[in-house]
Short mmCIF file of C-alpha atoms in Angstrom, two decimals:
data_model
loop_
_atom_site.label_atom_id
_atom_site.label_comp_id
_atom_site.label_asym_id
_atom_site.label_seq_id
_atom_site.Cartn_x
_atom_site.Cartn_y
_atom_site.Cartn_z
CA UNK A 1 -77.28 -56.92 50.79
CA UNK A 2 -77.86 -60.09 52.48
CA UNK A 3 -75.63 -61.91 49.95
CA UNK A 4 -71.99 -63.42 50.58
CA UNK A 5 -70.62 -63.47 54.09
CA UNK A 6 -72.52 -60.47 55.39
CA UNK A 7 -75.40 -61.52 57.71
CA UNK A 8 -77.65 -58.39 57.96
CA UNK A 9 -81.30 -57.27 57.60
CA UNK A 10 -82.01 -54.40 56.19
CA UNK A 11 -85.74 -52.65 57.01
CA UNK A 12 -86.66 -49.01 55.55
CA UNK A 13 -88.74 -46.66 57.46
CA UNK A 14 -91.32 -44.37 56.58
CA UNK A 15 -89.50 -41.37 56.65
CA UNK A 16 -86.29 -42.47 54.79
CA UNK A 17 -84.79 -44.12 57.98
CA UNK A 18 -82.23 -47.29 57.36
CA UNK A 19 -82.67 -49.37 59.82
CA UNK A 20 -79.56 -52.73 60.15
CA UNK A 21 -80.30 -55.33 62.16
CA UNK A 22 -78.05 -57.98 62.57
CA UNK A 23 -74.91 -59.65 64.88
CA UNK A 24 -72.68 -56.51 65.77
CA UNK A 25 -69.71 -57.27 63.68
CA UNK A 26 -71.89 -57.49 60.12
CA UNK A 27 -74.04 -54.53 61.33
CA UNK A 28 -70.51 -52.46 61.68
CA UNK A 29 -69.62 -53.78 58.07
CA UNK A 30 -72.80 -53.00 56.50
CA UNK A 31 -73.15 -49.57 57.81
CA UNK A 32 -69.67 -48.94 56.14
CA UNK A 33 -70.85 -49.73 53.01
CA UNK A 34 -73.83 -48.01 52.99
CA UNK A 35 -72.15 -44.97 54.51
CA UNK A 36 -69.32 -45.17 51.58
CA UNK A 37 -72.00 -46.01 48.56
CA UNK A 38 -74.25 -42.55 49.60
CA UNK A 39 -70.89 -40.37 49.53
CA UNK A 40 -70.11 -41.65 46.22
CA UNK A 41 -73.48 -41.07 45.27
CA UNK A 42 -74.04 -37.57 46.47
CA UNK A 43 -72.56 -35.00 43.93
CA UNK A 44 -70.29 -32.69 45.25
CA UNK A 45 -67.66 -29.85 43.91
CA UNK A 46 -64.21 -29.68 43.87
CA UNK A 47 -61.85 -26.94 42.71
CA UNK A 48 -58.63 -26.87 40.84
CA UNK A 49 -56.28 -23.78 40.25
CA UNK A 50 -55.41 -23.40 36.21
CA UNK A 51 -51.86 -22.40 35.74
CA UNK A 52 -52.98 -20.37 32.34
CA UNK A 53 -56.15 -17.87 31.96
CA UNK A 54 -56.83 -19.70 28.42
CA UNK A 55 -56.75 -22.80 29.81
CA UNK A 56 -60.35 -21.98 31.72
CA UNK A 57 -62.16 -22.63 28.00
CA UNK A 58 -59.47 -24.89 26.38
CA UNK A 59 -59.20 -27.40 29.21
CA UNK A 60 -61.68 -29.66 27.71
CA UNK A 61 -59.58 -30.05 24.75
CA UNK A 62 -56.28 -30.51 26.13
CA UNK A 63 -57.60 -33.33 28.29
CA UNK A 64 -59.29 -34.94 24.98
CA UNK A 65 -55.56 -34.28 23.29
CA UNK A 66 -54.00 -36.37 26.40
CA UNK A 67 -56.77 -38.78 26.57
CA UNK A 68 -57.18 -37.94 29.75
CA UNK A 69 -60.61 -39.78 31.33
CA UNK A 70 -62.55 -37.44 33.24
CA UNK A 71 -66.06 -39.39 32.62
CA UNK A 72 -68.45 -38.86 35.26
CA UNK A 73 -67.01 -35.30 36.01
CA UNK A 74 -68.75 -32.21 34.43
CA UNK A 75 -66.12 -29.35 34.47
CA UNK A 76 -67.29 -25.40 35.00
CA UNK A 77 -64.95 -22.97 33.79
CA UNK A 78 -64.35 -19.95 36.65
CA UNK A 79 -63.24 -16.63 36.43
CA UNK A 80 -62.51 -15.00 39.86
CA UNK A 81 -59.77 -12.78 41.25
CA UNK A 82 -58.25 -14.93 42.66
CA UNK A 83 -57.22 -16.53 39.22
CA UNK A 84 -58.56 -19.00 36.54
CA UNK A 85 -59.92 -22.08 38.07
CA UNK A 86 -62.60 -25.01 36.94
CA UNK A 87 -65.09 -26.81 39.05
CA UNK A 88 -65.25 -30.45 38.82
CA UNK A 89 -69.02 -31.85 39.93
CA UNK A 90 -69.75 -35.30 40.11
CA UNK A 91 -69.46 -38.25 42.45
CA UNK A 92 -67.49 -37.53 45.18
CA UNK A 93 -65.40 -40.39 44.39
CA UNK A 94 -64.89 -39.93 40.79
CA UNK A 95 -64.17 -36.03 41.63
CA UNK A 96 -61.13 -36.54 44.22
CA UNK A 97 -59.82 -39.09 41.44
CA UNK A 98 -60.12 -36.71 38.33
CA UNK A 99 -58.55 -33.83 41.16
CA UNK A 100 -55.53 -36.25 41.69
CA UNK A 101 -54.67 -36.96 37.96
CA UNK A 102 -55.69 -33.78 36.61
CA UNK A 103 -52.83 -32.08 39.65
CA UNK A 104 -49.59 -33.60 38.02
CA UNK A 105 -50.79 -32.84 33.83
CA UNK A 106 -51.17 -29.29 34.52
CA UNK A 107 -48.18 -28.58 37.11
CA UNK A 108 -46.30 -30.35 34.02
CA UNK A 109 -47.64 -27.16 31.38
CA UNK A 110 -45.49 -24.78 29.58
CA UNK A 111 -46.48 -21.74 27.98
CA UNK A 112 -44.70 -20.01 24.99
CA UNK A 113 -45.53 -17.20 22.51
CA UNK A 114 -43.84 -17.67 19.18
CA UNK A 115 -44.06 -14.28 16.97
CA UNK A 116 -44.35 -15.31 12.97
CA UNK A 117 -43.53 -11.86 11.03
CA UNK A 118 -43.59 -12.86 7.71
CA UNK A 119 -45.40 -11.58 4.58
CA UNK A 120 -48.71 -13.90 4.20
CA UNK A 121 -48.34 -16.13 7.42
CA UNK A 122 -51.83 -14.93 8.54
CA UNK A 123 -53.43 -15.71 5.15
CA UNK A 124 -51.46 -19.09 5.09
CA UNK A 125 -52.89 -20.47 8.35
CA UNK A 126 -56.61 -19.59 7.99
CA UNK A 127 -56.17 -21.65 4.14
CA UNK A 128 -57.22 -25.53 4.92
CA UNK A 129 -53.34 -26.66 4.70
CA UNK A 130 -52.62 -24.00 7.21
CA UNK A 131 -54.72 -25.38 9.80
CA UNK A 132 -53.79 -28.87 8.98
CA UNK A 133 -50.08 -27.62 9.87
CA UNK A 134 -51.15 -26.49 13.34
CA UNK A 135 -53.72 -29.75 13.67
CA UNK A 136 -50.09 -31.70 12.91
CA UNK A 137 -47.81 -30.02 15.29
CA UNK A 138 -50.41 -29.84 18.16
CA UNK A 139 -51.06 -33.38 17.97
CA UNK A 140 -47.69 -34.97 17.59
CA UNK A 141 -46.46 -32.50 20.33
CA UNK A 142 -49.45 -33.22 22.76
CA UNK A 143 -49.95 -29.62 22.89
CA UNK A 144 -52.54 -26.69 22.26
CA UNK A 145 -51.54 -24.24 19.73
CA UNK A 146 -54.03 -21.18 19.31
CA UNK A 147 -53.62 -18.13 16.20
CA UNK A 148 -53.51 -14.52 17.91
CA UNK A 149 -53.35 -11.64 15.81
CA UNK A 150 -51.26 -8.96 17.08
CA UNK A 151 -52.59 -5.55 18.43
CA UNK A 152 -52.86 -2.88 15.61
CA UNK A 153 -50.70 -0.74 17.87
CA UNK A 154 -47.60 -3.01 17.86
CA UNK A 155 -47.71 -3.16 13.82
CA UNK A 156 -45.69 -1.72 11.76
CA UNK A 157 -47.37 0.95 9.26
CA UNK A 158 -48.54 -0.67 5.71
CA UNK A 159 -50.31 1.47 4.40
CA UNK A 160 -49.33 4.12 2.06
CA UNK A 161 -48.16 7.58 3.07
CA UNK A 162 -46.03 10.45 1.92
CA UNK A 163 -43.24 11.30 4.73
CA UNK A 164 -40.79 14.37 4.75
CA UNK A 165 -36.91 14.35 5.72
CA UNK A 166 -34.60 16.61 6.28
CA UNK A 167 -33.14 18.84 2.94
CA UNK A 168 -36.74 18.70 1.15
CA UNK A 169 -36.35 14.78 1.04
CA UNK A 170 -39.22 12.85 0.44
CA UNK A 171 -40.27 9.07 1.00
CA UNK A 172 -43.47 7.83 -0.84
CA UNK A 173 -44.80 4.59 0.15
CA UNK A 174 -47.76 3.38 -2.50
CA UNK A 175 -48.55 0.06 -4.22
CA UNK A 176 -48.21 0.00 -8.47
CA UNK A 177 -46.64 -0.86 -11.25
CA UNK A 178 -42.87 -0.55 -10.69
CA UNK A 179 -42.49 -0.66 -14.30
CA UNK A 180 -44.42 2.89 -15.29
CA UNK A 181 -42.65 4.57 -12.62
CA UNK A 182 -41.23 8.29 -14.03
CA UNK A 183 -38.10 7.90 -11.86
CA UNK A 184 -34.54 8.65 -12.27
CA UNK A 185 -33.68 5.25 -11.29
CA UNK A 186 -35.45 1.80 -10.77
CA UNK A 187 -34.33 -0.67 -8.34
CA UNK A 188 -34.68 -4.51 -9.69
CA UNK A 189 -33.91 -7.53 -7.13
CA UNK A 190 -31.37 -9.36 -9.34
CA UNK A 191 -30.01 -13.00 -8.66
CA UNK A 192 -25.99 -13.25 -8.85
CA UNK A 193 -26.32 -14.04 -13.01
CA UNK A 194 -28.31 -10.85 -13.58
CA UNK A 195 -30.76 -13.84 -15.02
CA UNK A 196 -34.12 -11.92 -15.27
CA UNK A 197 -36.15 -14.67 -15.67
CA UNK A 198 -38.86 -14.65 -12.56
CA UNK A 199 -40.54 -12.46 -9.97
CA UNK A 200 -39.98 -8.77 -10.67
CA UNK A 201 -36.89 -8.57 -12.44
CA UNK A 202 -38.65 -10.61 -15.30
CA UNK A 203 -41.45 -7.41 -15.36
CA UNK A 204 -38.87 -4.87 -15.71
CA UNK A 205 -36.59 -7.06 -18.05
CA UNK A 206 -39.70 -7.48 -20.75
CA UNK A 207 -40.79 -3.92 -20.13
CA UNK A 208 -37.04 -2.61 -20.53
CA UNK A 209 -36.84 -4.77 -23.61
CA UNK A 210 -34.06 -7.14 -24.67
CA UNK A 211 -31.25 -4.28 -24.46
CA UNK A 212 -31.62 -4.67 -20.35
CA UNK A 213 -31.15 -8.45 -20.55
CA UNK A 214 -28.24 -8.67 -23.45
CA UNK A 215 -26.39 -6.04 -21.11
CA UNK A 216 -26.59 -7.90 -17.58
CA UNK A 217 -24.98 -11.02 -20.01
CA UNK A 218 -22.16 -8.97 -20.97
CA UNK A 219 -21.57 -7.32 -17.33
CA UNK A 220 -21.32 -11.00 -16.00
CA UNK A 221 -19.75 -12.18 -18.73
CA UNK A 222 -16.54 -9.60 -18.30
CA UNK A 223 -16.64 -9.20 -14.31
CA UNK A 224 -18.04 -12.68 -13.13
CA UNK A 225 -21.42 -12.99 -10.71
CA UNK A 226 -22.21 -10.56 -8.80
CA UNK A 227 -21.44 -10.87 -5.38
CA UNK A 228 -25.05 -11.35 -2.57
CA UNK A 229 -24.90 -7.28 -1.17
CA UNK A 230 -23.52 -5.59 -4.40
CA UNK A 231 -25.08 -3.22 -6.56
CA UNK A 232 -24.51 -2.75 -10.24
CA UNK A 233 -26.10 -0.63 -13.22
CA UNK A 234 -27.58 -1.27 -16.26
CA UNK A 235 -29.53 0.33 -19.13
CA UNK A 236 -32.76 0.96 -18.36
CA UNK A 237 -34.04 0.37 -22.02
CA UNK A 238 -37.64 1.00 -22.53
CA UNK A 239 -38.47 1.26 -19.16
CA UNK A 240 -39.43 5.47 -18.00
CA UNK A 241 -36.06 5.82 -16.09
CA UNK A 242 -32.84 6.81 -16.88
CA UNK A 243 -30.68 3.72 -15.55
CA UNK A 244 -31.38 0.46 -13.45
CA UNK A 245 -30.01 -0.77 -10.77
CA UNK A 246 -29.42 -4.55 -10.06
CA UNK A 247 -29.52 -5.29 -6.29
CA UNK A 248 -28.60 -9.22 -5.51
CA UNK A 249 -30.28 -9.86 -2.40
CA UNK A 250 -30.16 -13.09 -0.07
CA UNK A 251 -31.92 -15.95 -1.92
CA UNK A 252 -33.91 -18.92 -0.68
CA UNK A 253 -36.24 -17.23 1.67
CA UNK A 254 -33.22 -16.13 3.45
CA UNK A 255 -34.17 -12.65 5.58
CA UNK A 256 -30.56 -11.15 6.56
CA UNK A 257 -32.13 -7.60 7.61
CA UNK A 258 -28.27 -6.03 8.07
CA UNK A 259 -27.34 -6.74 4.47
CA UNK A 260 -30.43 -5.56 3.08
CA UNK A 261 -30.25 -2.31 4.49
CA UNK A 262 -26.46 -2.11 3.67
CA UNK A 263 -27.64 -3.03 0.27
CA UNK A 264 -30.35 -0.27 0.17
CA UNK A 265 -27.61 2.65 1.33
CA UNK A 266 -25.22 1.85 -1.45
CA UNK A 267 -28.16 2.23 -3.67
CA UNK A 268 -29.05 6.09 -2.69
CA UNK A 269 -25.18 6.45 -2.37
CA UNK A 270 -25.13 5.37 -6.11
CA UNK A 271 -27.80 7.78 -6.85
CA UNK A 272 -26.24 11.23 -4.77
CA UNK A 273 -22.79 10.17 -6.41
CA UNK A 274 -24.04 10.36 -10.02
CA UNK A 275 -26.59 13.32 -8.97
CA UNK A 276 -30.00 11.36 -9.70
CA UNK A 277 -32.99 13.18 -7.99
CA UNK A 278 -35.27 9.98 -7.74
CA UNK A 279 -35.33 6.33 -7.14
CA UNK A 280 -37.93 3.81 -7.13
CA UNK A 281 -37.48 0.28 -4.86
CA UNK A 282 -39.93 -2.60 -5.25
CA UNK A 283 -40.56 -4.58 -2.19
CA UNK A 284 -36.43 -6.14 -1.59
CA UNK A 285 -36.44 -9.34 -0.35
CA UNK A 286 -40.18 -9.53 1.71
CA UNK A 287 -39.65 -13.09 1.70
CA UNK A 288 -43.29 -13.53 -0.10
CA UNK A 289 -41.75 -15.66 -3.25
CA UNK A 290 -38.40 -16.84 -3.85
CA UNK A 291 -36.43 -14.50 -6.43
CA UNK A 292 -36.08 -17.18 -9.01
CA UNK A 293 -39.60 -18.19 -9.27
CA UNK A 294 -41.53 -17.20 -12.54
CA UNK A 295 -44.44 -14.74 -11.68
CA UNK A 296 -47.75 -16.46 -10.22
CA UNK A 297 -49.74 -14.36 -11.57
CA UNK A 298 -53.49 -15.06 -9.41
CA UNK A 299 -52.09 -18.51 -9.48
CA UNK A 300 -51.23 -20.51 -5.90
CA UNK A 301 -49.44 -23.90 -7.98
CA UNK A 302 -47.38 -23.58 -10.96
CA UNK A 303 -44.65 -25.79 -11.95
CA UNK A 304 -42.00 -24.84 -14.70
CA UNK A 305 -39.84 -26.97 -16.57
CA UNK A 306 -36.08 -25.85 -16.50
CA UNK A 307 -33.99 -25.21 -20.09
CA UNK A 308 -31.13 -27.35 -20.25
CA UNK A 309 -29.43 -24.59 -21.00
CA UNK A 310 -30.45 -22.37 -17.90
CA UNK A 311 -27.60 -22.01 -15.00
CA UNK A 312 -30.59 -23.31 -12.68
CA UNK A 313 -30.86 -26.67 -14.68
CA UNK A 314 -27.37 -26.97 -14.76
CA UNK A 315 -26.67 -26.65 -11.40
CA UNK A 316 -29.23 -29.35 -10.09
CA UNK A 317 -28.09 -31.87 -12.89
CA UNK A 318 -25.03 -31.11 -11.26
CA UNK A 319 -25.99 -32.06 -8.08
CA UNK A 320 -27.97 -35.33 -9.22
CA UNK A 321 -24.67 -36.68 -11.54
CA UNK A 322 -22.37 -36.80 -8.57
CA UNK A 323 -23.76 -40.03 -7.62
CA UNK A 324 -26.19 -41.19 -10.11
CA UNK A 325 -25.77 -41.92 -13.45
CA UNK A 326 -28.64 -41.99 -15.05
CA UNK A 327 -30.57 -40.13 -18.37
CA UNK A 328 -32.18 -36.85 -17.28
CA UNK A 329 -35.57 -36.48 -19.15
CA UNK A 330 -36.67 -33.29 -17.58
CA UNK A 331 -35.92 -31.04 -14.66
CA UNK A 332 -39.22 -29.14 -13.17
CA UNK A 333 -39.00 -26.72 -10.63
CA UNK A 334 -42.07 -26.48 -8.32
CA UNK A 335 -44.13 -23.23 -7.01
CA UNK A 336 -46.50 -23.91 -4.51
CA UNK A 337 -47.42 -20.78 -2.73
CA UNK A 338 -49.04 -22.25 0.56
CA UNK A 339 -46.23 -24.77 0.77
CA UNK A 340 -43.69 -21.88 0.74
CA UNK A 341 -45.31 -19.89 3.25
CA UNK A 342 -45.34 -22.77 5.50
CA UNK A 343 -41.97 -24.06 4.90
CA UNK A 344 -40.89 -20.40 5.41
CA UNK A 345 -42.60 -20.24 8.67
CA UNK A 346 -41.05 -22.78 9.95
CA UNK A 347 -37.93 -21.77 9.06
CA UNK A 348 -38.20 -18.57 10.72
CA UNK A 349 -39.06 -20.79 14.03
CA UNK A 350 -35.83 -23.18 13.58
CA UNK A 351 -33.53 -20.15 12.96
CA UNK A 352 -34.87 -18.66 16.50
CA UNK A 353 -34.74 -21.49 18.16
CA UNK A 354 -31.35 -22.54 17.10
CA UNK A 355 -29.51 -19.64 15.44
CA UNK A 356 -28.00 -19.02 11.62
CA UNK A 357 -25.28 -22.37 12.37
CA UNK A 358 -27.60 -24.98 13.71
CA UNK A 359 -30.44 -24.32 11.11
CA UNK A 360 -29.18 -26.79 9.09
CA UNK A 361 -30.51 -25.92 5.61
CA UNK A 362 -29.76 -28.75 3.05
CA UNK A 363 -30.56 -29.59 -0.67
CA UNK A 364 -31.61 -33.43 0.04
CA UNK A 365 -33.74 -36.05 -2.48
CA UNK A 366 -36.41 -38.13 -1.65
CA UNK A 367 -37.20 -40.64 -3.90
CA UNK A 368 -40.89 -41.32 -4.29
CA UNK A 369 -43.65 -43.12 -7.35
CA UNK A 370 -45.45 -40.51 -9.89
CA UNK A 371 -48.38 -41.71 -8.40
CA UNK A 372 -47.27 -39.64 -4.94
CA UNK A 373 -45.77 -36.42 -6.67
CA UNK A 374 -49.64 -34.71 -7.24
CA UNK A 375 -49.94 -35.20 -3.53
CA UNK A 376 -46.34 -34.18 -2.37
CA UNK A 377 -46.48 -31.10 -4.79
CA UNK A 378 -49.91 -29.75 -3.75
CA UNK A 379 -49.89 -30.67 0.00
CA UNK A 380 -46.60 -31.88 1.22
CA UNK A 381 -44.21 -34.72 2.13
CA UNK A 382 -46.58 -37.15 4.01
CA UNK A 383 -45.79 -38.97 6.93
CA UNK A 384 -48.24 -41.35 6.68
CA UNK A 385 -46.74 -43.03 4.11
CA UNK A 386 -43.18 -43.79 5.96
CA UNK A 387 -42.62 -47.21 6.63
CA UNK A 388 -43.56 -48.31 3.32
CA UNK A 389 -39.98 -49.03 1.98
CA UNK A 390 -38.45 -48.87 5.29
CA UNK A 391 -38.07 -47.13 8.62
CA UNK A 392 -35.10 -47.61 10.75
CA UNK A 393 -34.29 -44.99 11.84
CA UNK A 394 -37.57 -43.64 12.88
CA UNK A 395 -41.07 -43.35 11.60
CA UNK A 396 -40.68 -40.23 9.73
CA UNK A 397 -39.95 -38.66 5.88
CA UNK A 398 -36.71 -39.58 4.72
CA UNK A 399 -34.72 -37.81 3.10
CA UNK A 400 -30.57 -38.94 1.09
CA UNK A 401 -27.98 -36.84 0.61
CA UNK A 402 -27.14 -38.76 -2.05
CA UNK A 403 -28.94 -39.06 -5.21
CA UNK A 404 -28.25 -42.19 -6.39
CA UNK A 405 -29.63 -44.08 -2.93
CA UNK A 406 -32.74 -42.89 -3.41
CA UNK A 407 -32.80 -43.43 -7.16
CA UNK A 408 -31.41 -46.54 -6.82
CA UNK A 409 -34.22 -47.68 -3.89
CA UNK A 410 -36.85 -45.77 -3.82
CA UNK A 411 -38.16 -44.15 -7.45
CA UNK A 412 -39.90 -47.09 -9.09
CA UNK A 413 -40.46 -46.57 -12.39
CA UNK A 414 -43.34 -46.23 -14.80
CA UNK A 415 -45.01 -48.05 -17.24
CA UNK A 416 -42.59 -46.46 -19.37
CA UNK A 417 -39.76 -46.73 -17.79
CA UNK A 418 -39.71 -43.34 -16.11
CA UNK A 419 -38.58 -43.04 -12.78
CA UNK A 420 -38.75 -39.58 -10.02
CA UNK A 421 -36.87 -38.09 -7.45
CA UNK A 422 -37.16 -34.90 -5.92
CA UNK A 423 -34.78 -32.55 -4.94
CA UNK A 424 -36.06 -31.15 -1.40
CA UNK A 425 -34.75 -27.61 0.57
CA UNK A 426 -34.68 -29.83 3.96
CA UNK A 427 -34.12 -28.01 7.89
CA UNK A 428 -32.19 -30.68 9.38
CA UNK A 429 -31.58 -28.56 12.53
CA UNK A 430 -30.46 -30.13 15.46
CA UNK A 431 -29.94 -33.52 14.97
CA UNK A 432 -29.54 -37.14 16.76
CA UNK A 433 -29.79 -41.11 15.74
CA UNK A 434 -32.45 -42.51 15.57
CA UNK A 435 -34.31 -45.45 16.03
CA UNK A 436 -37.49 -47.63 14.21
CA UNK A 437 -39.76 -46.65 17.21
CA UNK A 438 -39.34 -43.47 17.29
CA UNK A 439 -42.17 -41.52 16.23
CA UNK A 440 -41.16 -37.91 16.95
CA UNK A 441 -37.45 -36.06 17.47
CA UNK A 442 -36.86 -36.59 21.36
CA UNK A 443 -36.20 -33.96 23.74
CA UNK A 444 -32.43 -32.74 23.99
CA UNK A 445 -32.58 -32.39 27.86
CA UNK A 446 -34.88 -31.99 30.76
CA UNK A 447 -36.82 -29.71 28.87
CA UNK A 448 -39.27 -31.72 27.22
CA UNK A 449 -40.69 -29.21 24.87
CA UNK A 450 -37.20 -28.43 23.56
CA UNK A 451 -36.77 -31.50 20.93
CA UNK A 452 -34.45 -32.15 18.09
CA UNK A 453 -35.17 -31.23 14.84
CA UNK A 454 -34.53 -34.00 12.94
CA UNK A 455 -33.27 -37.56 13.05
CA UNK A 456 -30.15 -39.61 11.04
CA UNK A 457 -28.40 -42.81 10.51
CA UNK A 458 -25.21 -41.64 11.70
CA UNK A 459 -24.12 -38.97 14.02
CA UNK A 460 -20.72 -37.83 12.26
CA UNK A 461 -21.36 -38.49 8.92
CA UNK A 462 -25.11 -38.85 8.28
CA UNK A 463 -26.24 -39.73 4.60
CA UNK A 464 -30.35 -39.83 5.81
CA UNK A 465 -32.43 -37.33 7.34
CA UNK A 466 -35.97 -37.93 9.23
CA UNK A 467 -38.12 -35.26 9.68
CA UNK A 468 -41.68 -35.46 11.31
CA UNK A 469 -42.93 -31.90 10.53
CA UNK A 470 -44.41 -31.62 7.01
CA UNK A 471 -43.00 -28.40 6.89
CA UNK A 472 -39.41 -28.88 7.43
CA UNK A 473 -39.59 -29.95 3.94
CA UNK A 474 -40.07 -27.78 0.63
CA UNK A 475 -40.11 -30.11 -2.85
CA UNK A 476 -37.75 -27.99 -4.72
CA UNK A 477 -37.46 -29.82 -7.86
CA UNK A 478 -38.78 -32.83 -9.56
CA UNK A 479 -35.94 -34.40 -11.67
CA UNK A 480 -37.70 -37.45 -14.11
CA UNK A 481 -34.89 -39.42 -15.12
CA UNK A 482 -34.37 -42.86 -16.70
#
């Protein structure tokens, strides 16, 4: 201590005395910085109020999420009364500084609860891609984001059950076989072209034999498709009933509750009209698998190549000839379980947060090598690969509304001369221009949790979309073209 300008002795005692001997001024000076090193030395405990009970065990990791430097601080989660609090013990300088930072990042915190009912969500996010979803969101967002399964009590009853109405009525609820049901009617959820070609209307089509299918042909073929709500009636062929009923429900994981129970009444209103005595509904419109999807079986992938002749083939060469002219080779549509579930689940989160005309729903393409497709089609539209043709307008997943830009740019082709392009089910949301440094939507307002969905090129008339949740984006269909 006798170094630099300070002119001091210092002599120890026996019993842990300091003793400073020196000219006044230096003594003063020294015994300032002795006095200041012990406090800093001497560990003391400071408290700070937690704005959130589940912050008392989660702290720790929000600060890592922040990288917030707390080193030299041990932190003791507290449960009082009085509220949630942690201790901070350490230095006492290194505590008041950790207590000053830590003030503002927690008086900053918002809280919000986010309800997900939808068939399969809970199975979806304990899979590995489900938790790499919420590992995604929480760390682009800066935020903690923790599973809670809701109280048996607030459920709604799934299991099965036998329930009496009024006039001897009665309402069985079971799991089986809709297609060896003794019933006077069967129910089948029907697409607009009474095209029984996936999900459950495929099952009762093949048990029904080809009567029920030649039928629905001629019924669209004399009165045109049939109209999302209506009901119509077929033979029921080979099936154990004596007629079917076609309901078209809303497609596209689409979950407009009001129609489907309209839906449902004309059904039994069908049924009292024509005197039938029993009816027998399969699960309308749960949102588990898209209507037009052939069964999975056990299966969680499956990808199914389109006839040429099919109205679904038709209608996305269709969409892909408007502005590129080029030989299709195949169309494929793809079935990825997991992927659906997510894409649905964030769908449902959009369509709260924004309402039915700002979810912004679009069939875009994306453009990509066949290298990428066993990636995109088993585990998503990657991020991480954006800014390898070109991000201007932020360092997201970008998606064309036309076909032939990203044709044209972005599907290299083969060794022989094959190129890809898929056509995605994007939710554009609420969007705004963006920029090449942007690497997340930025908030609308003051509220920073309370971000745009997406970004474009152009506010009025946009022709590219940038998305930086994996999930915004579902790869519809893989077109290889040449």
């Amino acid at each position: 201590m006798n170094q630099g300008q300070c002119k001091a002795q210092v002599v120890f005692g026996s019993d842990s005395t300091v003793f400073l001997l020196g000219h006044t001024t230096q003594v003063e000076e020294l015994s300032d910085t002795v006095i200041q090193f012990i406090l800093d030395q001497v560990s003391v405990e400071g408290q700070v109020i937690l704005p959130f009970p589940e912050l008392v065990q989660l702290l720790p990791e929000l600060l890592q999420l922040h990288k917030f430097d707390y080193s030299g601080v041990t932190l003791h989660p507290l449960t009082s009364s009085s509220g949630p609090r942690v201790a901070l013990e350490g230095p006492a300088n290194k505590v008041t500084d950790v207590r000053n930072r830590l003030g503002p990042l927690l008086d900053s915190l918002v809280q919000r609860r986010v309800t997900i009912d939808l068939p399969g969500a809970g199975r979806y996010f304990e899979s590995p891609s489900g938790r790499d979803s919420i590992l995604s969101v929480a760390q682009s967002k800066k935020c903690l984001m923790r599973l809670e399964e809701q109280p048996h009590a607030s459920r709604q009853n799934s299991g099965f059950g036998k329930y009496s109405l009024q006039d001897g009525l009665q309402v069985l609820v079971c799991e089986g076989d809709i297609t060896k049901q003794y019933t006077d009617v069967l129910v089948n959820a029907a697409n607009e072209d009474l095209d029984h070609h996936g999900g459950v209307a495929a099952a009762l089509s093949k048990a029904g034999g080809p009567e029920v299918q030649k039928e629905s042909k001629a019924l669209v073929k004399r009165t045109g498709k049939i109209k999302t709500g209506d009901v119509v009636v077929t033979t029921g062929g080979n099936l154990k009933c004596k007629k079917l009923l076609h309901a078209v429900g809303p497609i596209g994981g689409k979950c407009d509750t009001q129609r489907i129970r309209k839906t449902c009444k004309k059904i039994l209103k069908q049924c009292e009209n024509k005197g039938y005595h029993s009816v027998a509904f399969p699960a309308v419109n749960t949102g588990l698998l898209p209507e037009h999807w052939d069964p999975m079986q056990e299966e969680v992938f499956k990808k199914v190549e389109l006839q040429p002749n099919s109205p679904e083939y038709q209608d996305v060469a269709q969409g892909f000839f408007k502005t590129a002219k080029y030989n299709i080779s195949k169309i494929e549509r793809v079935q990825n379980l997991y992927l659906w579930h997510s894409y649905s689940v964030c769908r449902q989160r959009i369509l709260t947060k924004n309402g039915e005309a700002e979810l912004g729903e679009k069939f875009l393409y994306h453009g990509t090598s066949a290298e990428s497709c066993n990636c995109i089609e088993r585990d998503r539209f990657d991020r991480s690969f954006a800014g390898a043709h070109a991000a201007m307008y932020g360092k997201g997943v970008y998606f064309a509304v036309d076909a032939n830009y990203s044709a044209s740019r972005y599907s290299p082709a083969d060794p022989s001369g094959l190129k890809r392009l898929y056509v995605a089910r994007v939710l554009t949301g609420r969007y705004t221009v963006g920029t090449s440094s942007m690497k997340a939507t930025p908030p609308r307002g003051s509220d920073p949790t309370d971000c745009f969905d997406s970004l474009v090129n152009n506010q009025q008339q946009p022709s590219m979309f940038v998305i930086f949740h994996d999930d915004q984006a579902y790869p519809e269909y893989l077109i290889t073209f040449s």
